[in-house]
Amino acid sequence: MIRKNSKIFVAGHNGLVGSAILRLLKLKGYKNIITANRKKLDLLDQKKVFSFLKLKKPKFIFLAAAKVGGIYSNNKYKANFIYENLMIQSNIIHSAYKNGIKELIFLGSSCVYPKFAKQPIKEKYLLSGELEKTNDAYALAKIAGIKMCESYNEQYKTKYKCLMPTNTFGPNDNYDKLNSHFIPALIRKIYEIEKFDKKKLILWGNGKTKREVIFVDDIADACIYFMNKNTKHHLINIGTGKEYSILDYAKLFLKALIPQKKIKISFMKKNLNGTPRKVLDVSLARKYGWKSKTKLVDALKYTYKNLNKINFK
Ligand SMILES: NC(=O)c1ccc[n+]([C@@H]2O[C@H](COP(=O)([O-])OP(=O)(O)OC[C@H]3O[C@@H](n4cnc5c(N)ncnc54)[C@H](OP(=O)(O)O)[C@@H]3O)[C@@H](O)[C@H]2O)c1
């Protein structure tokens, strides 16, 4: 159980998920939070990570640092994705164990389940089939992190948990034209339609691919909830359990954000589509008493209002 003065390390506190965890911890009155940006602590450096944890001795770690990107960069920079993720998570998880830190939440992702997993995806489907080719390097690294947590729990009696969130969005997202996920990419396109008075929204792929999305503050809420919860399971899906096509999202977003404009939607069909369908079975999280709270339209309007255009590279 985290106490208000427990020492907590949030790794990746400037990122989308890490910054949401940090915000919520502060809001809930946790006072002893430690962070270190990349300049101060490069998580690829095993010795530095070990020394940092030895010196600071946090009792709880939220591991939200990772090399993350959308379909384009996952496919193009596979070597970076597999190397950096294996290193970051191995350095933190192993050093945590070595320094007697028993409580850690590792962020996995719904995109590491098999490409053709039965839907909705249950936790037990992990490793039950072929991975999506465009992000297999990232997925394999993440799966290794999950197996590491499981193995350390079995052998060293740690209580490391892996949360598996679905696609997310919110403040501090990455809006890069090539490297972002589909929700921030869509938000950026709508912002540019509004700003430059464009008449057309062009979507990558055929628009039929189905996805589930969750507001990042709900993921942060799940992270803190499950850090405080004794669970038999170490792997828990975090989502809403609802899915819509990319085209449905596009229509919904246009209506919610710029209802005054008439926009034509078209498709760049030669672009990658990714896994055809991806919706999580969230019954395990619900059994433990957690469910997502924020309505999609509310989260979207909030994110749009607080867009940080500095991230518009
Ligand atoms: N975004 C999603 O849709 C989504 C969905 C499901 C699960 N997740 C999971 O949630 C976790 C966080 O994702 P995110 O979207 O929050 O990613 P993000 O916004 O890119 O944040 C990642 C953070 O990790 C830090 N980091 C990366 N390499 C580092 C290094 N070598 N040393 C120190 N810090 C380093 C980054 O620091 P800098 O600020 O210096 O770059 C950044 O603050 C990941 O494990 C991801 O798999 C994300």
Coordinates of C-alpha atoms and ligand atoms in Angstrom, one line a residue:
M1 CA 0.0 0.0 0.0
I2 CA 1.5 3.4 -1.0
R3 CA 1.5 5.8 1.9
K4 CA 1.3 9.6 1.4
N5 CA 5.0 9.8 2.3
S6 CA 6.2 6.6 0.6
K7 CA 9.1 7.2 -1.8
I8 CA 7.9 6.7 -5.4
F9 CA 9.9 6.7 -8.6
V10 CA 8.1 7.6 -11.8
A11 CA 10.4 6.6 -14.8
G12 CA 9.4 8.4 -17.9
H13 CA 7.6 11.3 -16.1
N14 CA 7.8 13.6 -19.1
G15 CA 6.0 11.2 -21.4
L16 CA 2.3 10.8 -22.1
V17 CA 1.6 8.0 -19.5
G18 CA 4.3 9.0 -17.0
S19 CA 3.2 12.6 -16.9
A20 CA -0.4 11.5 -16.2
I21 CA 0.8 9.2 -13.4
L22 CA 2.8 12.1 -11.9
R23 CA -0.1 14.5 -12.1
L24 CA -2.5 12.0 -10.4
L25 CA 0.0 11.1 -7.7
K26 CA 0.4 14.8 -6.9
L27 CA -3.4 15.4 -7.0
K28 CA -3.9 12.5 -4.6
G29 CA -1.4 14.1 -2.1
Y30 CA 1.6 11.8 -2.5
K31 CA 4.5 13.9 -1.3
N32 CA 7.7 11.9 -1.9
I33 CA 7.9 11.4 -5.6
I34 CA 11.3 11.2 -7.4
T35 CA 11.9 11.7 -11.1
A36 CA 14.9 12.1 -13.3
N37 CA 14.9 13.3 -16.9
R38 CA 17.0 11.6 -19.6
K39 CA 19.9 14.1 -19.2
K40 CA 20.2 13.3 -15.5
L41 CA 19.6 9.6 -15.8
D42 CA 19.9 7.8 -19.2
L43 CA 17.9 4.6 -18.5
L44 CA 20.0 2.8 -21.2
D45 CA 22.9 3.0 -18.8
Q46 CA 22.8 0.0 -16.5
K47 CA 25.4 1.2 -14.0
K48 CA 23.7 4.6 -13.6
V49 CA 20.3 3.0 -13.2
F50 CA 21.7 0.7 -10.5
S51 CA 23.4 3.5 -8.6
F52 CA 20.4 5.8 -8.8
L53 CA 18.1 3.1 -7.3
K54 CA 20.7 2.2 -4.7
L55 CA 21.0 5.8 -3.6
K56 CA 17.4 6.8 -3.8
K57 CA 15.8 3.5 -2.6
P58 CA 12.2 4.2 -3.7
K59 CA 9.7 1.7 -2.4
F60 CA 7.5 1.9 -5.5
I61 CA 8.3 2.2 -9.2
F62 CA 6.1 3.1 -12.1
L63 CA 8.0 2.1 -15.2
A64 CA 6.5 4.3 -17.9
A65 CA 9.8 5.0 -19.7
A66 CA 10.1 3.3 -23.1
K67 CA 10.8 3.9 -26.8
V68 CA 7.3 4.4 -28.1
G69 CA 5.9 5.3 -31.6
G70 CA 3.2 4.7 -34.1
I71 CA 3.0 2.2 -37.0
Y72 CA 5.5 4.0 -39.2
S73 CA 8.4 4.3 -36.8
N74 CA 7.8 0.9 -35.2
N75 CA 8.2 -0.6 -38.7
K76 CA 11.1 1.6 -39.8
Y77 CA 13.3 1.7 -36.7
K78 CA 12.9 -1.9 -35.4
A79 CA 16.5 -2.0 -34.1
N80 CA 16.0 1.1 -31.9
F81 CA 12.7 -0.2 -30.6
I82 CA 14.0 -3.7 -29.6
Y83 CA 17.3 -2.5 -28.2
E84 CA 16.1 0.5 -26.2
N85 CA 13.1 -1.2 -24.7
L86 CA 15.0 -4.3 -23.7
M87 CA 17.7 -2.2 -22.1
I88 CA 15.4 0.3 -20.2
Q89 CA 13.1 -2.4 -18.7
S90 CA 16.0 -4.8 -17.9
N91 CA 18.0 -2.1 -16.2
I92 CA 15.1 -0.9 -14.1
I93 CA 13.6 -4.3 -13.2
H94 CA 16.8 -6.0 -12.4
S95 CA 18.2 -3.1 -10.4
A96 CA 14.9 -2.8 -8.5
Y97 CA 15.2 -6.5 -7.5
K98 CA 18.9 -6.0 -6.5
N99 CA 18.0 -3.1 -4.4
G100 CA 15.1 -4.8 -2.6
I101 CA 12.4 -2.9 -4.3
K102 CA 9.4 -5.2 -4.4
E103 CA 6.6 -3.1 -5.9
L104 CA 6.7 -2.1 -9.5
I105 CA 4.2 -1.5 -12.3
F106 CA 5.5 -2.2 -15.8
L107 CA 3.6 -0.7 -18.7
G108 CA 2.9 -3.2 -21.4
S109 CA 0.6 -2.6 -24.3
S110 CA -2.4 -4.1 -26.1
C111 CA -0.3 -4.1 -29.3
V112 CA 1.9 -6.9 -28.1
Y113 CA -0.9 -9.5 -28.3
P114 CA -0.9 -11.8 -31.4
K115 CA -2.1 -10.2 -34.7
F116 CA -5.0 -12.5 -35.1
A117 CA -5.8 -13.0 -31.4
K118 CA -9.5 -13.9 -30.7
Q119 CA -11.5 -10.8 -29.8
P120 CA -11.9 -9.5 -27.2
I121 CA -8.4 -10.2 -26.2
K122 CA -7.8 -12.0 -22.9
E123 CA -4.6 -11.9 -20.9
K124 CA -4.0 -15.6 -21.5
Y125 CA -3.8 -15.0 -25.3
L126 CA -0.3 -13.5 -24.9
L127 CA 2.2 -15.6 -27.0
S128 CA -0.6 -17.7 -28.5
G129 CA 0.1 -16.7 -32.1
E130 CA 2.0 -14.7 -34.7
L131 CA 2.8 -11.1 -34.0
E132 CA 1.9 -8.1 -36.2
K133 CA 4.9 -7.7 -38.5
T134 CA 5.0 -3.9 -38.3
N135 CA 5.7 -3.8 -34.6
D136 CA 7.1 -7.3 -33.8
A137 CA 10.5 -5.9 -32.5
Y138 CA 8.7 -3.6 -30.1
A139 CA 6.3 -6.3 -29.1
L140 CA 9.0 -8.9 -28.4
A141 CA 10.9 -6.5 -26.2
K142 CA 7.7 -5.7 -24.2
I143 CA 6.9 -9.4 -23.9
A144 CA 10.4 -10.0 -22.5
G145 CA 9.6 -7.3 -19.9
I146 CA 6.4 -9.1 -19.0
K147 CA 8.2 -12.4 -18.7
M148 CA 10.9 -10.7 -16.6
C149 CA 8.3 -9.5 -14.1
E150 CA 6.7 -12.9 -14.0
S151 CA 10.0 -14.7 -13.5
Y152 CA 11.2 -12.4 -10.8
N153 CA 7.9 -12.7 -8.9
E154 CA 8.3 -16.5 -9.1
Q155 CA 11.9 -16.8 -8.2
Y156 CA 12.4 -13.7 -5.9
K157 CA 8.9 -13.2 -4.5
T158 CA 8.7 -9.6 -5.9
K159 CA 5.2 -8.2 -6.6
Y160 CA 5.9 -6.8 -10.1
K161 CA 2.7 -6.2 -12.1
C162 CA 2.2 -5.6 -15.8
L163 CA -0.7 -3.4 -17.0
M164 CA -1.7 -3.8 -20.6
P165 CA -3.3 -0.6 -21.7
T166 CA -5.0 -0.1 -25.0
N167 CA -4.3 2.9 -27.3
T168 CA -4.3 6.1 -25.4
F169 CA -4.2 9.9 -25.8
G170 CA -4.2 13.0 -23.7
P171 CA -2.0 15.9 -22.6
N172 CA 1.8 15.6 -23.5
D173 CA 1.1 13.3 -26.4
N174 CA 3.4 13.0 -29.4
Y175 CA 1.9 14.8 -32.5
D176 CA 4.7 14.1 -34.8
K177 CA 3.5 13.6 -38.4
L178 CA 5.2 10.3 -38.9
N179 CA 5.8 8.9 -35.4
S180 CA 2.5 9.4 -33.6
H181 CA -0.3 7.0 -32.9
F182 CA -3.6 7.2 -34.7
I183 CA -5.5 9.3 -32.2
P184 CA -2.9 12.2 -31.8
A185 CA -2.5 12.0 -35.6
L186 CA -6.2 12.5 -36.1
I187 CA -6.3 15.3 -33.5
R188 CA -3.5 17.1 -35.3
K189 CA -5.2 16.7 -38.7
I190 CA -8.4 18.2 -37.2
Y191 CA -6.4 21.1 -35.7
E192 CA -4.8 21.8 -39.1
I193 CA -8.2 21.7 -40.8
E194 CA -9.5 24.3 -38.3
K195 CA -6.4 26.5 -38.5
F196 CA -5.8 26.5 -42.2
D197 CA -9.4 26.2 -43.2
K198 CA -8.9 22.9 -45.1
K199 CA -11.8 21.0 -46.5
K200 CA -10.5 17.5 -46.5
L201 CA -9.5 14.9 -43.9
I202 CA -7.1 12.2 -45.3
L203 CA -6.9 9.0 -43.3
W204 CA -4.1 6.5 -43.5
G205 CA -5.2 3.0 -44.5
N206 CA -8.8 2.1 -45.4
G207 CA -10.5 3.4 -42.3
K208 CA -12.0 0.0 -41.5
T209 CA -9.4 -1.1 -38.9
K210 CA -11.0 -1.2 -35.5
R211 CA -9.5 0.1 -32.4
E212 CA -10.3 0.7 -28.7
V213 CA -9.0 3.9 -27.0
I214 CA -8.7 5.0 -23.4
F215 CA -8.0 8.5 -21.9
V216 CA -4.5 8.6 -20.4
D217 CA -5.7 9.8 -17.0
D218 CA -7.7 6.6 -16.7
I219 CA -4.5 4.6 -17.3
A220 CA -2.8 6.6 -14.5
D221 CA -5.7 5.8 -12.3
A222 CA -5.3 2.1 -13.0
C223 CA -1.6 2.2 -12.3
I224 CA -2.1 3.7 -8.9
Y225 CA -5.1 1.5 -8.2
F226 CA -3.2 -1.7 -9.0
M227 CA 0.0 -0.6 -7.2
N228 CA -2.2 -0.5 -4.1
K229 CA -4.0 -3.8 -4.8
N230 CA -2.9 -7.3 -4.0
T231 CA -3.6 -9.4 -7.0
K232 CA -3.1 -13.1 -7.9
H233 CA -2.5 -12.1 -11.5
H234 CA 0.6 -10.2 -12.7
L235 CA -0.8 -9.3 -16.1
I236 CA -4.0 -7.2 -16.3
N237 CA -5.6 -5.5 -19.4
I238 CA -6.6 -1.9 -19.1
G239 CA -9.2 -0.6 -21.5
T240 CA -12.8 0.4 -22.0
G241 CA -13.8 -2.8 -23.7
K242 CA -15.4 -0.7 -26.6
E243 CA -14.1 -0.6 -30.2
Y244 CA -14.8 1.6 -33.2
S245 CA -13.4 1.8 -36.7
I246 CA -10.9 4.5 -37.5
L247 CA -13.5 6.1 -39.8
D248 CA -16.0 6.1 -36.9
Y249 CA -13.4 8.0 -34.8
A250 CA -12.8 10.4 -37.5
K251 CA -16.5 11.2 -37.9
L252 CA -17.0 11.5 -34.1
F253 CA -14.0 13.7 -33.7
L254 CA -15.0 16.1 -36.5
K255 CA -18.5 16.4 -35.0
A256 CA -17.2 17.0 -31.4
L257 CA -14.4 19.4 -32.3
I258 CA -15.3 21.3 -35.4
P259 CA -19.1 20.8 -35.9
Q260 CA -19.4 24.0 -37.9
K261 CA -17.3 22.6 -40.8
K262 CA -18.3 20.3 -43.6
I263 CA -15.3 18.0 -44.2
K264 CA -14.8 15.3 -46.9
I265 CA -13.0 12.2 -45.6
S266 CA -10.7 10.3 -48.0
F267 CA -8.2 7.5 -47.6
M268 CA -4.5 6.8 -48.4
K269 CA -5.1 3.1 -49.0
K270 CA -1.6 2.2 -49.8
N271 CA -0.5 3.0 -46.2
L272 CA -0.3 0.3 -43.5
N273 CA -3.4 -0.8 -41.7
G274 CA -1.9 -2.8 -38.8
T275 CA -3.8 -5.4 -36.9
P276 CA -7.4 -5.5 -38.2
R277 CA -9.1 -5.5 -34.9
K278 CA -8.0 -4.9 -31.3
V279 CA -10.2 -4.8 -28.3
L280 CA -9.3 -5.9 -24.9
D281 CA -11.3 -8.2 -22.6
V282 CA -11.3 -6.1 -19.4
S283 CA -13.2 -8.5 -17.2
L284 CA -10.2 -9.2 -15.0
A285 CA -9.6 -5.6 -14.1
R286 CA -13.3 -5.3 -13.4
K287 CA -13.1 -8.3 -11.1
Y288 CA -10.5 -6.5 -9.1
G289 CA -12.8 -3.5 -8.9
W290 CA -11.3 -1.2 -11.5
K291 CA -13.0 0.3 -14.6
S292 CA -12.3 3.3 -16.8
K293 CA -14.3 6.4 -16.0
T294 CA -13.8 9.2 -18.5
K295 CA -16.2 9.6 -21.5
L296 CA -14.4 9.6 -24.9
V297 CA -15.9 13.0 -26.0
D298 CA -15.1 14.7 -22.7
A299 CA -11.5 13.4 -22.9
L300 CA -11.2 14.5 -26.5
K301 CA -12.5 18.0 -25.9
Y302 CA -10.2 18.4 -22.9
T303 CA -7.2 17.2 -24.9
Y304 CA -8.0 19.5 -27.8
K305 CA -8.4 22.5 -25.5
N306 CA -5.0 21.8 -23.9
L307 CA -3.1 21.0 -27.1
N308 CA 0.5 21.8 -26.7
K309 CA 1.5 22.9 -30.2
I310 CA 5.1 22.9 -29.3
N311 CA 4.9 19.1 -29.8
F312 CA 3.8 19.7 -33.5
K313 CA 7.1 18.8 -35.2
Ligands
LIG1 N1 0.9 5.8 -26.0 C1 0.1 4.8 -26.1 O1 -0.9 4.7 -26.8 C2 0.3 3.6 -25.2 C3 -0.6 2.6 -25.2 C4 -0.4 1.5 -24.4 C5 0.7 1.3 -23.6 N2 1.6 2.3 -23.6 C6 2.8 2.1 -22.8 O2 3.0 3.1 -21.9 C7 4.4 3.4 -21.7 C8 4.7 4.9 -21.9 O3 4.3 5.2 -23.2 P1 4.1 6.8 -23.6 O4 3.1 6.8 -24.7 O5 3.9 7.6 -22.4 O6 5.5 7.1 -24.2 P2 6.2 8.5 -24.4 O7 5.2 9.6 -24.3 O8 7.1 8.4 -25.5 O9 7.1 8.6 -23.0 C9 8.2 7.8 -22.8 C10 9.1 8.4 -21.8 O10 10.2 7.6 -21.6 C11 11.4 8.4 -21.6 N3 12.6 7.7 -22.1 C12 12.7 7.0 -23.2 N4 14.0 6.5 -23.3 C13 14.6 7.0 -22.2 C14 16.0 6.9 -21.8 N5 16.9 6.2 -22.5 N6 16.3 7.5 -20.6 C15 15.4 8.2 -19.9 N7 14.1 8.3 -20.3 C16 13.8 7.7 -21.4 C17 11.1 9.5 -22.5 O11 11.9 10.6 -22.2 P3 12.1 11.9 -23.1 O12 11.0 12.8 -22.7 O13 13.4 12.4 -22.8 O14 12.0 11.4 -24.5 C18 9.6 9.8 -22.2 O15 9.5 10.7 -21.1 C19 5.2 2.5 -22.7 O16 5.6 1.4 -22.1 C20 4.1 2.1 -23.7 O17 4.3 0.8 -24.2 C21 1.5 3.5 -24.4

